[in-house]
Amino acid sequence: MWDYTKEVKDHFLNPRNVGEIEKPDGIGEVGSMACGDALRLTFKLDKEGRIGEVKFKTFGCASAIASSSALTEIVKGMTLEEAEKVTNKDIAEYLGGLPEAKMHCSVMGREALQAAIRNYRGVGSDKKKIIDGKIVCQCFGVTEHEIKKAIKDNHLATVEEVTNYTKAGGGCGNCHDDIRTLIKEVFLEAQQEEANFEKPTQYDILTNIQKIDRVSHLLNDMIRPTLQRDGGDLELIDLDNNVVFIKLKGACSGCIGAASTMKDFIEHKLKDDVSPKLRVKEVN
Ligand code: FES
C-alpha cells in the first residue's frame, strides 16, 4: 500500500472543485484512459482577470485525484501569469509530499493547467497538451523535452526515477536506453554550464558599486514593473559574492509561486542580462 499523507487522503476522499465549468475560458486535457490517468481542467476568469472558478475531472488513482484537487485550490485567485509558474513540486508540497512512484500525478496536473492556459490564449487553439519534440516513450507518449525537463527540475539519475515522474519507461521498456542517454545528456549539459561558470567575464572586473548599479537597473527597469502589474514588488537588499539578496513584497510575498518567480524569472533575467554567475536568494 502507498504511504499517503493526511493531506493526500483528505483531497482524495473530499476532492475540491470537481466537475466541469460550462462555457469555460480555458480547457486543458492530458493523459488518456488507455494509459491509466486522464485529467480535464476547466477555468473561468473573474473581472480582475484572476482564476475565479476552476474545476477538474480526473480518471486515475488516489494521488491523481488528490493532485488535481490540490492544483485547483492552489490556482484559485491567481492571475494566469502566477498560475503558469506553479510547478509539480508546488502541488506535491501542498499535499505534504507524494510517494516517489506517484510524482507523475503532480506533473499531469501542471501539464493540464498549462494546456488550459494555452487554450485560453488561443495558442494552437488546442486544449490538449502540445507534443513538443520527439516522442521517446511510445507506450505513454512522453517526449524528449518532457523527460529532459523532469530530469533537470528534479535531479533524476535513474530510469526508475524518470518513470516515477513522467511514466516514460513504465511499459514495454523499449525506451530505457533512450532515457539513459537523455540522463547522460542532461548531466553533460550541467557540466558544461559549470565550466562556463568558471570563465571570467566583463562583469567580474567591475567594482562592487558598479555591480550593484547594474543589478539595480535591471531590477528597477525590467523586473519590478512586471511584478507590479500583478500587485507584487521586490526590494534589493544586498549583493554579496554573486549572490543577490532580494525581498519579495506585496502579492509576491508568501505567494505559492514565489520560489519559481525567484528562480525562473528574476534569476533567469539577471543571468541573461547581467552575469551568468548570479544567483538570487530570498530574504524574509
Ligand atoms: S516505449 Fe517506453 S515503456 Fe514502452
PDB file of C-alpha atoms and ligand atoms in Angstrom:
ATOM      1  CA  MET A   1       0.000   0.000   0.000  1.00  0.00           C
ATOM      2  CA  TRP A   2       1.101   3.561  -0.665  1.00  0.00           C
ATOM      3  CA  ASP A   3       2.109   5.674   2.280  1.00  0.00           C
ATOM      4  CA  TYR A   4      -0.094   8.723   1.689  1.00  0.00           C
ATOM      5  CA  THR A   5      -0.020  11.882   3.800  1.00  0.00           C
ATOM      6  CA  LYS A   6      -3.179  13.009   5.587  1.00  0.00           C
ATOM      7  CA  GLU A   7      -3.482  15.861   3.041  1.00  0.00           C
ATOM      8  CA  VAL A   8      -3.459  13.384   0.125  1.00  0.00           C
ATOM      9  CA  LYS A   9      -6.085  11.236   1.852  1.00  0.00           C
ATOM     10  CA  ASP A  10      -8.229  14.303   2.563  1.00  0.00           C
ATOM     11  CA  HIS A  11      -8.076  15.596  -1.039  1.00  0.00           C
ATOM     12  CA  PHE A  12      -8.769  12.091  -2.376  1.00  0.00           C
ATOM     13  CA  LEU A  13     -11.747  11.447  -0.087  1.00  0.00           C
ATOM     14  CA  ASN A  14     -13.095  15.035  -0.239  1.00  0.00           C
ATOM     15  CA  PRO A  15     -11.878  16.387  -3.588  1.00  0.00           C
ATOM     16  CA  ARG A  16     -12.436  20.114  -4.080  1.00  0.00           C
ATOM     17  CA  ASN A  17     -13.747  21.697  -7.287  1.00  0.00           C
ATOM     18  CA  VAL A  18     -14.833  18.507  -9.041  1.00  0.00           C
ATOM     19  CA  GLY A  19     -16.776  18.837 -12.294  1.00  0.00           C
ATOM     20  CA  GLU A  20     -16.720  20.901 -15.421  1.00  0.00           C
ATOM     21  CA  ILE A  21     -17.445  24.595 -15.961  1.00  0.00           C
ATOM     22  CA  GLU A  22     -19.986  25.485 -18.617  1.00  0.00           C
ATOM     23  CA  LYS A  23     -18.566  27.835 -21.230  1.00  0.00           C
ATOM     24  CA  PRO A  24     -15.099  27.940 -19.640  1.00  0.00           C
ATOM     25  CA  ASP A  25     -12.405  30.433 -20.648  1.00  0.00           C
ATOM     26  CA  GLY A  26      -9.787  27.678 -20.850  1.00  0.00           C
ATOM     27  CA  ILE A  27      -9.817  23.863 -21.138  1.00  0.00           C
ATOM     28  CA  GLY A  28      -6.800  21.595 -20.674  1.00  0.00           C
ATOM     29  CA  GLU A  29      -6.651  17.851 -21.193  1.00  0.00           C
ATOM     30  CA  VAL A  30      -3.779  15.462 -20.533  1.00  0.00           C
ATOM     31  CA  GLY A  31      -3.278  11.707 -20.331  1.00  0.00           C
ATOM     32  CA  SER A  32      -5.610   9.059 -21.671  1.00  0.00           C
ATOM     33  CA  MET A  33      -7.819   6.335 -20.212  1.00  0.00           C
ATOM     34  CA  ALA A  34      -5.637   3.755 -22.013  1.00  0.00           C
ATOM     35  CA  CYS A  35      -2.575   4.934 -20.033  1.00  0.00           C
ATOM     36  CA  GLY A  36      -4.487   4.798 -16.756  1.00  0.00           C
ATOM     37  CA  ASP A  37      -4.585   8.554 -15.977  1.00  0.00           C
ATOM     38  CA  ALA A  38      -6.546  11.358 -17.622  1.00  0.00           C
ATOM     39  CA  LEU A  39      -7.331  14.866 -16.444  1.00  0.00           C
ATOM     40  CA  ARG A  40      -9.646  17.546 -17.824  1.00  0.00           C
ATOM     41  CA  LEU A  41      -9.315  21.004 -16.278  1.00  0.00           C
ATOM     42  CA  THR A  42     -11.600  23.974 -16.962  1.00  0.00           C
ATOM     43  CA  PHE A  43     -11.357  27.527 -15.611  1.00  0.00           C
ATOM     44  CA  LYS A  44     -13.155  30.854 -15.805  1.00  0.00           C
ATOM     45  CA  LEU A  45     -11.575  34.228 -15.116  1.00  0.00           C
ATOM     46  CA  ASP A  46     -13.206  36.850 -12.901  1.00  0.00           C
ATOM     47  CA  LYS A  47     -13.492  40.583 -13.671  1.00  0.00           C
ATOM     48  CA  GLU A  48      -9.953  41.236 -12.423  1.00  0.00           C
ATOM     49  CA  GLY A  49      -8.524  38.602 -14.777  1.00  0.00           C
ATOM     50  CA  ARG A  50      -7.887  36.138 -11.938  1.00  0.00           C
ATOM     51  CA  ILE A  51      -8.947  32.472 -11.908  1.00  0.00           C
ATOM     52  CA  GLY A  52     -12.371  32.829 -10.271  1.00  0.00           C
ATOM     53  CA  GLU A  53     -13.601  29.305 -10.855  1.00  0.00           C
ATOM     54  CA  VAL A  54     -11.675  26.134 -11.690  1.00  0.00           C
ATOM     55  CA  LYS A  55     -12.892  22.539 -11.891  1.00  0.00           C
ATOM     56  CA  PHE A  56     -11.441  19.166 -12.781  1.00  0.00           C
ATOM     57  CA  LYS A  57     -12.456  15.682 -13.841  1.00  0.00           C
ATOM     58  CA  THR A  58      -9.836  13.013 -13.274  1.00  0.00           C
ATOM     59  CA  PHE A  59      -9.662   9.364 -14.164  1.00  0.00           C
ATOM     60  CA  GLY A  60      -6.897   7.783 -12.146  1.00  0.00           C
ATOM     61  CA  CYS A  61      -5.548   6.758  -8.777  1.00  0.00           C
ATOM     62  CA  ALA A  62      -5.847   8.442  -5.367  1.00  0.00           C
ATOM     63  CA  SER A  63      -2.791  10.649  -5.966  1.00  0.00           C
ATOM     64  CA  ALA A  64      -4.054  11.761  -9.391  1.00  0.00           C
ATOM     65  CA  ILE A  65      -7.346  12.869  -7.815  1.00  0.00           C
ATOM     66  CA  ALA A  66      -5.618  14.494  -4.821  1.00  0.00           C
ATOM     67  CA  SER A  67      -3.103  16.296  -7.095  1.00  0.00           C
ATOM     68  CA  SER A  68      -5.904  17.646  -9.309  1.00  0.00           C
ATOM     69  CA  SER A  69      -7.895  18.797  -6.288  1.00  0.00           C
ATOM     70  CA  ALA A  70      -4.809  20.468  -4.754  1.00  0.00           C
ATOM     71  CA  LEU A  71      -3.970  22.174  -8.041  1.00  0.00           C
ATOM     72  CA  THR A  72      -7.425  23.756  -8.275  1.00  0.00           C
ATOM     73  CA  GLU A  73      -7.112  25.073  -4.705  1.00  0.00           C
ATOM     74  CA  ILE A  74      -3.617  26.458  -5.387  1.00  0.00           C
ATOM     75  CA  VAL A  75      -4.502  28.372  -8.567  1.00  0.00           C
ATOM     76  CA  LYS A  76      -7.869  29.770  -7.492  1.00  0.00           C
ATOM     77  CA  GLY A  77      -7.499  33.552  -7.248  1.00  0.00           C
ATOM     78  CA  MET A  78      -4.226  33.652  -9.196  1.00  0.00           C
ATOM     79  CA  THR A  79      -3.583  35.583 -12.400  1.00  0.00           C
ATOM     80  CA  LEU A  80      -2.643  33.388 -15.357  1.00  0.00           C
ATOM     81  CA  GLU A  81       0.943  34.667 -15.100  1.00  0.00           C
ATOM     82  CA  GLU A  82       1.066  33.453 -11.488  1.00  0.00           C
ATOM     83  CA  ALA A  83      -0.706  30.177 -12.286  1.00  0.00           C
ATOM     84  CA  GLU A  84       1.664  29.224 -15.083  1.00  0.00           C
ATOM     85  CA  LYS A  85       4.552  29.397 -12.636  1.00  0.00           C
ATOM     86  CA  VAL A  86       3.027  26.682 -10.415  1.00  0.00           C
ATOM     87  CA  THR A  87       5.247  23.604 -10.599  1.00  0.00           C
ATOM     88  CA  ASN A  88       4.629  19.938  -9.904  1.00  0.00           C
ATOM     89  CA  LYS A  89       6.773  20.412  -6.787  1.00  0.00           C
ATOM     90  CA  ASP A  90       4.313  23.083  -5.522  1.00  0.00           C
ATOM     91  CA  ILE A  91       1.461  20.570  -5.933  1.00  0.00           C
ATOM     92  CA  ALA A  92       3.383  17.794  -4.151  1.00  0.00           C
ATOM     93  CA  GLU A  93       4.403  20.174  -1.339  1.00  0.00           C
ATOM     94  CA  TYR A  94       0.811  21.386  -0.907  1.00  0.00           C
ATOM     95  CA  LEU A  95      -0.123  17.746  -0.285  1.00  0.00           C
ATOM     96  CA  GLY A  96       2.683  17.229   2.221  1.00  0.00           C
ATOM     97  CA  GLY A  97       4.523  15.076  -0.337  1.00  0.00           C
ATOM     98  CA  LEU A  98       3.642  12.237  -2.717  1.00  0.00           C
ATOM     99  CA  PRO A  99       5.193   8.759  -2.940  1.00  0.00           C
ATOM    100  CA  GLU A 100       8.100   8.898  -5.451  1.00  0.00           C
ATOM    101  CA  ALA A 101       6.331   6.468  -7.781  1.00  0.00           C
ATOM    102  CA  LYS A 102       3.331   8.816  -7.894  1.00  0.00           C
ATOM    103  CA  MET A 103       5.126  12.077  -8.710  1.00  0.00           C
ATOM    104  CA  HIS A 104       3.887  11.834 -12.313  1.00  0.00           C
ATOM    105  CA  CYS A 105       0.392  12.655 -10.973  1.00  0.00           C
ATOM    106  CA  SER A 106       1.600  16.111  -9.912  1.00  0.00           C
ATOM    107  CA  VAL A 107       3.295  16.542 -13.321  1.00  0.00           C
ATOM    108  CA  MET A 108      -0.008  15.695 -15.017  1.00  0.00           C
ATOM    109  CA  GLY A 109      -1.743  18.478 -13.044  1.00  0.00           C
ATOM    110  CA  ARG A 110       0.842  21.067 -14.127  1.00  0.00           C
ATOM    111  CA  GLU A 111       0.567  19.972 -17.767  1.00  0.00           C
ATOM    112  CA  ALA A 112      -3.255  20.200 -17.733  1.00  0.00           C
ATOM    113  CA  LEU A 113      -3.050  23.712 -16.307  1.00  0.00           C
ATOM    114  CA  GLN A 114      -0.540  24.798 -18.944  1.00  0.00           C
ATOM    115  CA  ALA A 115      -2.706  23.280 -21.694  1.00  0.00           C
ATOM    116  CA  ALA A 116      -5.747  25.182 -20.343  1.00  0.00           C
ATOM    117  CA  ILE A 117      -3.834  28.483 -20.269  1.00  0.00           C
ATOM    118  CA  ARG A 118      -2.607  27.897 -23.824  1.00  0.00           C
ATOM    119  CA  ASN A 119      -6.164  27.107 -24.867  1.00  0.00           C
ATOM    120  CA  TYR A 120      -7.354  30.410 -23.312  1.00  0.00           C
ATOM    121  CA  ARG A 121      -4.632  32.312 -25.146  1.00  0.00           C
ATOM    122  CA  GLY A 122      -5.528  30.579 -28.407  1.00  0.00           C
ATOM    123  CA  VAL A 123      -2.049  29.109 -28.843  1.00  0.00           C
ATOM    124  CA  GLY A 124      -2.751  26.458 -31.452  1.00  0.00           C
ATOM    125  CA  SER A 125      -6.369  26.645 -30.160  1.00  0.00           C
ATOM    126  CA  ASP A 126      -5.701  23.147 -28.860  1.00  0.00           C
ATOM    127  CA  LYS A 127      -6.969  22.102 -25.457  1.00  0.00           C
ATOM    128  CA  LYS A 128      -4.664  19.102 -25.415  1.00  0.00           C
ATOM    129  CA  LYS A 129      -1.041  19.045 -24.382  1.00  0.00           C
ATOM    130  CA  ILE A 130       1.177  20.099 -27.289  1.00  0.00           C
ATOM    131  CA  ILE A 131       3.514  17.308 -28.419  1.00  0.00           C
ATOM    132  CA  ASP A 132       6.728  19.240 -28.025  1.00  0.00           C
ATOM    133  CA  GLY A 133       9.579  17.375 -29.742  1.00  0.00           C
ATOM    134  CA  LYS A 134      10.322  13.751 -30.497  1.00  0.00           C
ATOM    135  CA  ILE A 135       8.342  11.073 -28.619  1.00  0.00           C
ATOM    136  CA  VAL A 136      10.766   8.863 -26.709  1.00  0.00           C
ATOM    137  CA  CYS A 137       8.324   6.612 -24.881  1.00  0.00           C
ATOM    138  CA  GLN A 138       5.734   5.327 -27.344  1.00  0.00           C
ATOM    139  CA  CYS A 139       3.781   3.490 -24.633  1.00  0.00           C
ATOM    140  CA  PHE A 140       2.925   6.719 -22.789  1.00  0.00           C
ATOM    141  CA  GLY A 141       3.553   9.354 -25.485  1.00  0.00           C
ATOM    142  CA  VAL A 142       6.265  11.145 -23.470  1.00  0.00           C
ATOM    143  CA  THR A 143       8.611  13.432 -25.380  1.00  0.00           C
ATOM    144  CA  GLU A 144      12.347  14.070 -25.144  1.00  0.00           C
ATOM    145  CA  HIS A 145      11.632  17.635 -23.958  1.00  0.00           C
ATOM    146  CA  GLU A 146       9.370  16.452 -21.111  1.00  0.00           C
ATOM    147  CA  ILE A 147      11.868  13.826 -19.972  1.00  0.00           C
ATOM    148  CA  LYS A 148      14.825  16.259 -20.007  1.00  0.00           C
ATOM    149  CA  LYS A 149      12.793  18.876 -18.124  1.00  0.00           C
ATOM    150  CA  ALA A 150      11.802  16.331 -15.453  1.00  0.00           C
ATOM    151  CA  ILE A 151      15.448  15.164 -15.117  1.00  0.00           C
ATOM    152  CA  LYS A 152      16.713  18.749 -14.755  1.00  0.00           C
ATOM    153  CA  ASP A 153      13.974  20.076 -12.461  1.00  0.00           C
ATOM    154  CA  ASN A 154      14.016  17.098 -10.110  1.00  0.00           C
ATOM    155  CA  HIS A 155      17.667  15.954 -10.374  1.00  0.00           C
ATOM    156  CA  LEU A 156      16.714  12.473 -11.602  1.00  0.00           C
ATOM    157  CA  ALA A 157      19.507   9.954 -12.156  1.00  0.00           C
ATOM    158  CA  THR A 158      17.901   6.613 -12.992  1.00  0.00           C
ATOM    159  CA  VAL A 159      15.322   5.229 -15.426  1.00  0.00           C
ATOM    160  CA  GLU A 160      13.153   4.255 -12.474  1.00  0.00           C
ATOM    161  CA  GLU A 161      13.107   7.841 -11.196  1.00  0.00           C
ATOM    162  CA  VAL A 162      12.211   9.129 -14.679  1.00  0.00           C
ATOM    163  CA  THR A 163       9.317   6.634 -14.767  1.00  0.00           C
ATOM    164  CA  ASN A 164       8.110   7.857 -11.392  1.00  0.00           C
ATOM    165  CA  TYR A 165       7.964  11.456 -12.593  1.00  0.00           C
ATOM    166  CA  THR A 166       6.843  11.078 -16.214  1.00  0.00           C
ATOM    167  CA  LYS A 167       5.568   7.482 -16.653  1.00  0.00           C
ATOM    168  CA  ALA A 168       8.084   7.152 -19.532  1.00  0.00           C
ATOM    169  CA  GLY A 169       9.635   3.701 -19.377  1.00  0.00           C
ATOM    170  CA  GLY A 170       6.803   2.184 -17.354  1.00  0.00           C
ATOM    171  CA  GLY A 171       5.501  -0.069 -20.167  1.00  0.00           C
ATOM    172  CA  CYS A 172       7.368  -2.349 -22.581  1.00  0.00           C
ATOM    173  CA  GLY A 173      10.783  -0.930 -21.618  1.00  0.00           C
ATOM    174  CA  ASN A 174      11.926  -0.345 -25.218  1.00  0.00           C
ATOM    175  CA  CYS A 175      12.745   3.294 -24.400  1.00  0.00           C
ATOM    176  CA  HIS A 176      15.007   2.574 -21.415  1.00  0.00           C
ATOM    177  CA  ASP A 177      18.247   3.007 -23.424  1.00  0.00           C
ATOM    178  CA  ASP A 178      16.990   6.340 -24.818  1.00  0.00           C
ATOM    179  CA  ILE A 179      16.107   7.516 -21.303  1.00  0.00           C
ATOM    180  CA  ARG A 180      19.615   6.590 -20.081  1.00  0.00           C
ATOM    181  CA  THR A 181      21.065   8.607 -22.979  1.00  0.00           C
ATOM    182  CA  LEU A 182      18.936  11.623 -22.000  1.00  0.00           C
ATOM    183  CA  ILE A 183      20.077  11.345 -18.358  1.00  0.00           C
ATOM    184  CA  LYS A 184      23.702  11.416 -19.611  1.00  0.00           C
ATOM    185  CA  GLU A 185      22.977  14.388 -21.902  1.00  0.00           C
ATOM    186  CA  VAL A 186      21.467  16.429 -19.082  1.00  0.00           C
ATOM    187  CA  PHE A 187      24.442  15.559 -16.867  1.00  0.00           C
ATOM    188  CA  LEU A 188      26.932  16.664 -19.581  1.00  0.00           C
ATOM    189  CA  GLU A 189      24.961  19.881 -20.212  1.00  0.00           C
ATOM    190  CA  ALA A 190      25.106  20.656 -16.481  1.00  0.00           C
ATOM    191  CA  GLN A 191      28.880  20.053 -16.501  1.00  0.00           C
ATOM    192  CA  GLN A 192      29.259  22.393 -19.491  1.00  0.00           C
ATOM    193  CA  GLU A 193      27.246  25.068 -17.676  1.00  0.00           C
ATOM    194  CA  GLU A 194      29.516  24.626 -14.673  1.00  0.00           C
ATOM    195  CA  ALA A 195      32.617  25.032 -16.886  1.00  0.00           C
ATOM    196  CA  ASN A 196      31.200  28.249 -18.415  1.00  0.00           C
ATOM    197  CA  PHE A 197      30.603  29.448 -14.900  1.00  0.00           C
ATOM    198  CA  GLU A 198      34.342  29.303 -14.199  1.00  0.00           C
ATOM    199  CA  LYS A 199      35.304  31.533 -17.180  1.00  0.00           C
ATOM    200  CA  PRO A 200      35.998  35.193 -16.254  1.00  0.00           C
ATOM    201  CA  THR A 201      33.503  37.724 -17.687  1.00  0.00           C
ATOM    202  CA  GLN A 202      33.348  41.528 -18.095  1.00  0.00           C
ATOM    203  CA  TYR A 203      31.111  41.652 -15.046  1.00  0.00           C
ATOM    204  CA  ASP A 204      33.846  40.129 -12.856  1.00  0.00           C
ATOM    205  CA  ILE A 205      36.154  43.157 -13.305  1.00  0.00           C
ATOM    206  CA  LEU A 206      33.539  45.698 -12.170  1.00  0.00           C
ATOM    207  CA  THR A 207      33.783  47.274  -8.718  1.00  0.00           C
ATOM    208  CA  ASN A 208      31.152  46.224  -6.204  1.00  0.00           C
ATOM    209  CA  ILE A 209      29.364  49.579  -6.586  1.00  0.00           C
ATOM    210  CA  GLN A 210      29.242  49.142 -10.370  1.00  0.00           C
ATOM    211  CA  LYS A 211      27.885  45.620  -9.927  1.00  0.00           C
ATOM    212  CA  ILE A 212      25.139  46.831  -7.575  1.00  0.00           C
ATOM    213  CA  ASP A 213      24.332  49.560 -10.073  1.00  0.00           C
ATOM    214  CA  ARG A 214      23.936  47.058 -12.942  1.00  0.00           C
ATOM    215  CA  VAL A 215      21.772  44.740 -10.861  1.00  0.00           C
ATOM    216  CA  SER A 216      19.577  47.605  -9.532  1.00  0.00           C
ATOM    217  CA  HIS A 217      18.990  48.938 -13.016  1.00  0.00           C
ATOM    218  CA  LEU A 218      17.814  45.595 -14.299  1.00  0.00           C
ATOM    219  CA  LEU A 219      15.560  45.026 -11.288  1.00  0.00           C
ATOM    220  CA  ASN A 220      14.024  48.509 -11.475  1.00  0.00           C
ATOM    221  CA  ASP A 221      13.633  48.736 -15.242  1.00  0.00           C
ATOM    222  CA  MET A 222      12.733  45.201 -16.275  1.00  0.00           C
ATOM    223  CA  ILE A 223      11.575  43.117 -13.334  1.00  0.00           C
ATOM    224  CA  ARG A 224       9.722  45.351 -10.875  1.00  0.00           C
ATOM    225  CA  PRO A 225       7.269  46.733 -13.484  1.00  0.00           C
ATOM    226  CA  THR A 226       6.245  43.149 -14.413  1.00  0.00           C
ATOM    227  CA  LEU A 227       5.715  42.176 -10.765  1.00  0.00           C
ATOM    228  CA  GLN A 228       3.885  45.436 -10.020  1.00  0.00           C
ATOM    229  CA  ARG A 229       1.348  44.709 -12.781  1.00  0.00           C
ATOM    230  CA  ASP A 230       0.178  41.740 -10.655  1.00  0.00           C
ATOM    231  CA  GLY A 231       0.268  43.659  -7.361  1.00  0.00           C
ATOM    232  CA  GLY A 232       3.717  42.403  -6.359  1.00  0.00           C
ATOM    233  CA  ASP A 233       7.106  44.019  -5.932  1.00  0.00           C
ATOM    234  CA  LEU A 234      10.639  43.438  -4.668  1.00  0.00           C
ATOM    235  CA  GLU A 235      13.462  45.174  -2.886  1.00  0.00           C
ATOM    236  CA  LEU A 236      17.186  44.646  -3.466  1.00  0.00           C
ATOM    237  CA  ILE A 237      18.686  44.018  -0.023  1.00  0.00           C
ATOM    238  CA  ASP A 238      22.318  43.190  -0.793  1.00  0.00           C
ATOM    239  CA  LEU A 239      24.787  41.802  -3.304  1.00  0.00           C
ATOM    240  CA  ASP A 240      27.493  39.586  -1.930  1.00  0.00           C
ATOM    241  CA  ASN A 241      29.863  37.460  -3.981  1.00  0.00           C
ATOM    242  CA  ASN A 242      27.472  36.967  -6.926  1.00  0.00           C
ATOM    243  CA  VAL A 243      24.517  36.281  -4.639  1.00  0.00           C
ATOM    244  CA  VAL A 244      21.707  38.825  -4.987  1.00  0.00           C
ATOM    245  CA  PHE A 245      19.611  39.057  -1.821  1.00  0.00           C
ATOM    246  CA  ILE A 246      16.038  40.050  -2.625  1.00  0.00           C
ATOM    247  CA  LYS A 247      12.948  40.642  -0.531  1.00  0.00           C
ATOM    248  CA  LEU A 248       9.640  39.929  -2.277  1.00  0.00           C
ATOM    249  CA  LYS A 249       6.849  42.357  -1.430  1.00  0.00           C
ATOM    250  CA  GLY A 250       3.100  42.843  -1.988  1.00  0.00           C
ATOM    251  CA  ALA A 251       1.344  39.940  -3.711  1.00  0.00           C
ATOM    252  CA  CYS A 252       4.699  38.200  -4.365  1.00  0.00           C
ATOM    253  CA  SER A 253       5.441  37.809  -0.673  1.00  0.00           C
ATOM    254  CA  GLY A 254       4.153  34.454   0.569  1.00  0.00           C
ATOM    255  CA  CYS A 255       2.806  33.563  -2.903  1.00  0.00           C
ATOM    256  CA  ILE A 256       2.874  29.817  -3.676  1.00  0.00           C
ATOM    257  CA  GLY A 257       4.788  30.588  -6.864  1.00  0.00           C
ATOM    258  CA  ALA A 258       7.436  32.724  -5.081  1.00  0.00           C
ATOM    259  CA  ALA A 259      10.227  30.155  -5.481  1.00  0.00           C
ATOM    260  CA  SER A 260       9.534  29.903  -9.185  1.00  0.00           C
ATOM    261  CA  THR A 261       9.367  33.722  -9.548  1.00  0.00           C
ATOM    262  CA  MET A 262      12.808  33.973  -7.916  1.00  0.00           C
ATOM    263  CA  LYS A 263      14.423  31.166  -9.903  1.00  0.00           C
ATOM    264  CA  ASP A 264      12.668  31.096 -13.277  1.00  0.00           C
ATOM    265  CA  PHE A 265      12.027  34.792 -13.733  1.00  0.00           C
ATOM    266  CA  ILE A 266      14.325  37.005 -11.637  1.00  0.00           C
ATOM    267  CA  GLU A 267      17.449  34.832 -11.583  1.00  0.00           C
ATOM    268  CA  HIS A 268      16.990  33.855 -15.217  1.00  0.00           C
ATOM    269  CA  LYS A 269      16.816  37.531 -16.295  1.00  0.00           C
ATOM    270  CA  LEU A 270      19.809  38.511 -14.141  1.00  0.00           C
ATOM    271  CA  LYS A 271      21.875  35.675 -15.634  1.00  0.00           C
ATOM    272  CA  ASP A 272      20.893  36.583 -19.191  1.00  0.00           C
ATOM    273  CA  ASP A 273      21.334  40.349 -18.899  1.00  0.00           C
ATOM    274  CA  VAL A 274      23.990  40.907 -16.211  1.00  0.00           C
ATOM    275  CA  SER A 275      26.102  37.814 -15.496  1.00  0.00           C
ATOM    276  CA  PRO A 276      25.571  34.038 -15.787  1.00  0.00           C
ATOM    277  CA  LYS A 277      27.229  33.705 -12.388  1.00  0.00           C
ATOM    278  CA  LEU A 278      24.495  35.498 -10.448  1.00  0.00           C
ATOM    279  CA  ARG A 279      22.230  33.626  -8.064  1.00  0.00           C
ATOM    280  CA  VAL A 280      19.249  35.012  -6.184  1.00  0.00           C
ATOM    281  CA  LYS A 281      18.336  34.333  -2.584  1.00  0.00           C
ATOM    282  CA  GLU A 282      15.096  35.384  -0.941  1.00  0.00           C
ATOM    283  CA  VAL A 283      15.298  37.356   2.295  1.00  0.00           C
ATOM    284  CA  ASN A 284      12.240  37.330   4.570  1.00  0.00           C
TER     285      ASN A 284
HETATM  286  S1  FES B   1       8.246   2.706 -25.195  1.00  0.00           S
HETATM  287 FE1  FES B   1       8.587   3.436 -23.190  1.00  0.00          FE
HETATM  288  S2  FES B   1       7.819   1.891 -21.930  1.00  0.00           S
HETATM  289 FE2  FES B   1       7.304   1.219 -23.932  1.00  0.00          FE
END
